[in-house]
Amino acid sequence: MSPTGQNPANAPQTGESIAADQNNFSAPPNGGHPHGKGQRGQRQQKRERRDVHGWVVLDKPVGMTSTQAVAVLKRLFNAKRVGHAGTLDPLASGGLPIALGEATKTVPFVMDGRKRYRFTVQWGEERDTDDSEGRPTQTSDARPTPEAIQAVLPQFSGTILQTPPQFSAIKIQGERAYDLARDGETVALQPREVEIHELILVDQPDSGHSVFEAECGKGTYVRALARDMGRLLGCYGHIVALRRTQCGPFDEADMIPLAELEALCDRAASGEGSLADALLPVETALDDIPALAVTRADAARLARGQAVLLRGRDAPILNGTVYVTVGGRLLALAELGNGELIPKRVFNLTGLVASPDRN
């Protein structure tokens, strides 16, 4: 579930050695076809998708849907498989982690991580979408003081019950809530528990606007926070600006603006660089999981889906999920218990991967 919810146009999408020339975003020499075919064969070859593995944390611009962002990345990398980890509304900007290839197997680890947002609430008006794109439903001349806002913040900390926005992707009898809301139906959404790790007031530029920062868990709607604070303060409110500054292990230092990514793509296409420089390794999403190195013999068994017994003095004293490496390369996600290592997801990283400098 998206922490910020989503608008109708923004449905979620779900998601050993590399040869040097596989890391270049360039066509075959002279545009030639390996089988000597003509122009038609060349066009077919250009359309053929390729294996790309890693993460790109797009600094999504306002106005772009998450689905559109995935389509752009798929085109830029000519990649076979692309998905994102945590939808952002078109209104929102900031970190949209996009998984390519085998990185899609690690999407749940990013989506389950904490998210951090900076957002601006406009007081005096509630809207049906809980953001500036909706229609006004309630108005008030009252404006909250910073002291009044500070006084209600403790009620939005820890584990709280939150009713999702009417315009959200939650399914009701097989229908998306936002589709029902667009058709004029009143959607009865049930409140559910969400985790708010931190909610702070960081600025009050004028009496009608307040700027907040929030760190929250999976399934939290920031739009609903603005709505509920406005109701509690008796002045109503909705979000007018929203930026995600952290998503799981990724923060602003990992983000790349779309224009910069497109420029890198153009340079790579002309042979002046590699799109591998834009990728973060697949295992970046697994920062909170212990890593376990195995021998090549054990790696061969795990790659075939077979369990491995780890014995002796050097056997790890661990239980639970680990990510397995061999020779410094990611091999598998596995469950370790009582000295037995059972592979759950095996990675095949043949193709374009992150540059060694990104590891």
mmCIF file of N, CA and C in Angstrom, residues 55 103 105-110 249-250 281-291 321-324 330 332-333 347:
data_model
loop_
_atom_site.group_PDB
_atom_site.id
_atom_site.type_symbol
_atom_site.label_atom_id
_atom_site.label_comp_id
_atom_site.label_asym_id
_atom_site.label_seq_id
_atom_site.Cartn_x
_atom_site.Cartn_y
_atom_site.Cartn_z
ATOM 1 N N TRP A 55 18.704 -0.950 -8.790
ATOM 2 C CA TRP A 55 17.744 0.056 -8.337
ATOM 3 C C TRP A 55 18.104 1.427 -8.888
ATOM 4 N N ALA A 103 16.109 -7.051 -9.176
ATOM 5 C CA ALA A 103 15.805 -6.208 -8.019
ATOM 6 C C ALA A 103 14.327 -6.256 -7.665
ATOM 7 N N LYS A 105 12.672 -8.715 -7.068
ATOM 8 C CA LYS A 105 12.504 -9.731 -6.033
ATOM 9 C C LYS A 105 12.703 -9.160 -4.631
ATOM 10 N N THR A 106 13.275 -7.971 -4.541
ATOM 11 C CA THR A 106 13.555 -7.364 -3.234
ATOM 12 C C THR A 106 12.607 -6.214 -2.908
ATOM 13 N N VAL A 107 11.627 -5.964 -3.768
ATOM 14 C CA VAL A 107 10.688 -4.861 -3.553
ATOM 15 C C VAL A 107 10.015 -4.909 -2.182
ATOM 16 N N PRO A 108 9.544 -6.073 -1.698
ATOM 17 C CA PRO A 108 8.871 -6.077 -0.390
ATOM 18 C C PRO A 108 9.723 -5.535 0.745
ATOM 19 N N PHE A 109 11.037 -5.705 0.667
ATOM 20 C CA PHE A 109 11.901 -5.223 1.746
ATOM 21 C C PHE A 109 11.936 -3.701 1.783
ATOM 22 N N VAL A 110 11.802 -3.077 0.628
ATOM 23 C CA VAL A 110 11.754 -1.615 0.584
ATOM 24 C C VAL A 110 10.391 -1.114 1.021
ATOM 25 N N PRO A 249 15.711 1.878 2.683
ATOM 26 C CA PRO A 249 17.128 2.195 2.824
ATOM 27 C C PRO A 249 17.575 3.379 1.974
ATOM 28 N N PHE A 250 16.679 3.932 1.153
ATOM 29 C CA PHE A 250 17.056 4.988 0.215
ATOM 30 C C PHE A 250 16.684 6.366 0.764
ATOM 31 N N PRO A 281 23.164 -1.336 -6.588
ATOM 32 C CA PRO A 281 23.114 -2.805 -6.583
ATOM 33 C C PRO A 281 21.803 -3.337 -6.031
ATOM 34 N N VAL A 282 21.424 -4.511 -6.504
ATOM 35 C CA VAL A 282 20.195 -5.161 -6.042
ATOM 36 C C VAL A 282 20.182 -5.266 -4.523
ATOM 37 N N GLU A 283 21.324 -5.613 -3.946
ATOM 38 C CA GLU A 283 21.361 -5.861 -2.508
ATOM 39 C C GLU A 283 21.247 -4.596 -1.662
ATOM 40 N N THR A 284 21.237 -3.414 -2.283
ATOM 41 C CA THR A 284 21.031 -2.180 -1.519
ATOM 42 C C THR A 284 19.731 -2.226 -0.754
ATOM 43 N N ALA A 285 18.741 -2.909 -1.305
ATOM 44 C CA ALA A 285 17.439 -3.011 -0.643
ATOM 45 C C ALA A 285 17.477 -3.920 0.569
ATOM 46 N N LEU A 286 18.575 -4.636 0.775
ATOM 47 C CA LEU A 286 18.658 -5.641 1.832
ATOM 48 C C LEU A 286 19.568 -5.206 2.967
ATOM 49 N N ASP A 287 19.735 -3.899 3.137
ATOM 50 C CA ASP A 287 20.677 -3.377 4.125
ATOM 51 C C ASP A 287 20.392 -3.843 5.546
ATOM 52 N N ASP A 288 19.116 -4.080 5.857
ATOM 53 C CA ASP A 288 18.764 -4.475 7.224
ATOM 54 C C ASP A 288 18.825 -5.984 7.444
ATOM 55 N N ILE A 289 19.251 -6.719 6.434
ATOM 56 C CA ILE A 289 19.294 -8.185 6.518
ATOM 57 C C ILE A 289 20.757 -8.634 6.606
ATOM 58 N N PRO A 290 21.081 -9.566 7.488
ATOM 59 C CA PRO A 290 22.460 -10.039 7.576
ATOM 60 C C PRO A 290 22.918 -10.684 6.272
ATOM 61 N N ALA A 291 24.184 -10.453 5.939
ATOM 62 C CA ALA A 291 24.780 -11.084 4.761
ATOM 63 C C ALA A 291 25.581 -12.301 5.193
ATOM 64 N N THR A 321 16.074 -14.767 8.077
ATOM 65 C CA THR A 321 16.374 -14.438 6.680
ATOM 66 C C THR A 321 17.769 -13.846 6.558
ATOM 67 N N VAL A 322 18.526 -14.313 5.583
ATOM 68 C CA VAL A 322 19.848 -13.771 5.259
ATOM 69 C C VAL A 322 19.936 -13.620 3.745
ATOM 70 N N TYR A 323 20.839 -12.737 3.316
ATOM 71 C CA TYR A 323 21.134 -12.754 1.889
ATOM 72 C C TYR A 323 22.531 -13.328 1.708
ATOM 73 N N VAL A 324 22.614 -14.204 0.731
ATOM 74 C CA VAL A 324 23.809 -15.028 0.541
ATOM 75 C C VAL A 324 24.658 -14.462 -0.582
ATOM 76 N N LEU A 330 25.902 -11.081 -4.968
ATOM 77 C CA LEU A 330 24.632 -11.569 -4.435
ATOM 78 C C LEU A 330 24.227 -12.859 -5.134
ATOM 79 N N ALA A 332 21.514 -15.261 -3.353
ATOM 80 C CA ALA A 332 20.169 -15.710 -2.995
ATOM 81 C C ALA A 332 19.693 -15.064 -1.712
ATOM 82 N N LEU A 333 18.387 -15.089 -1.537
ATOM 83 C CA LEU A 333 17.763 -14.858 -0.239
ATOM 84 C C LEU A 333 17.454 -16.231 0.335
ATOM 85 N N PHE A 347 19.064 -15.357 -7.334
ATOM 86 C CA PHE A 347 19.241 -14.243 -8.262
ATOM 87 C C PHE A 347 20.140 -14.648 -9.428
#
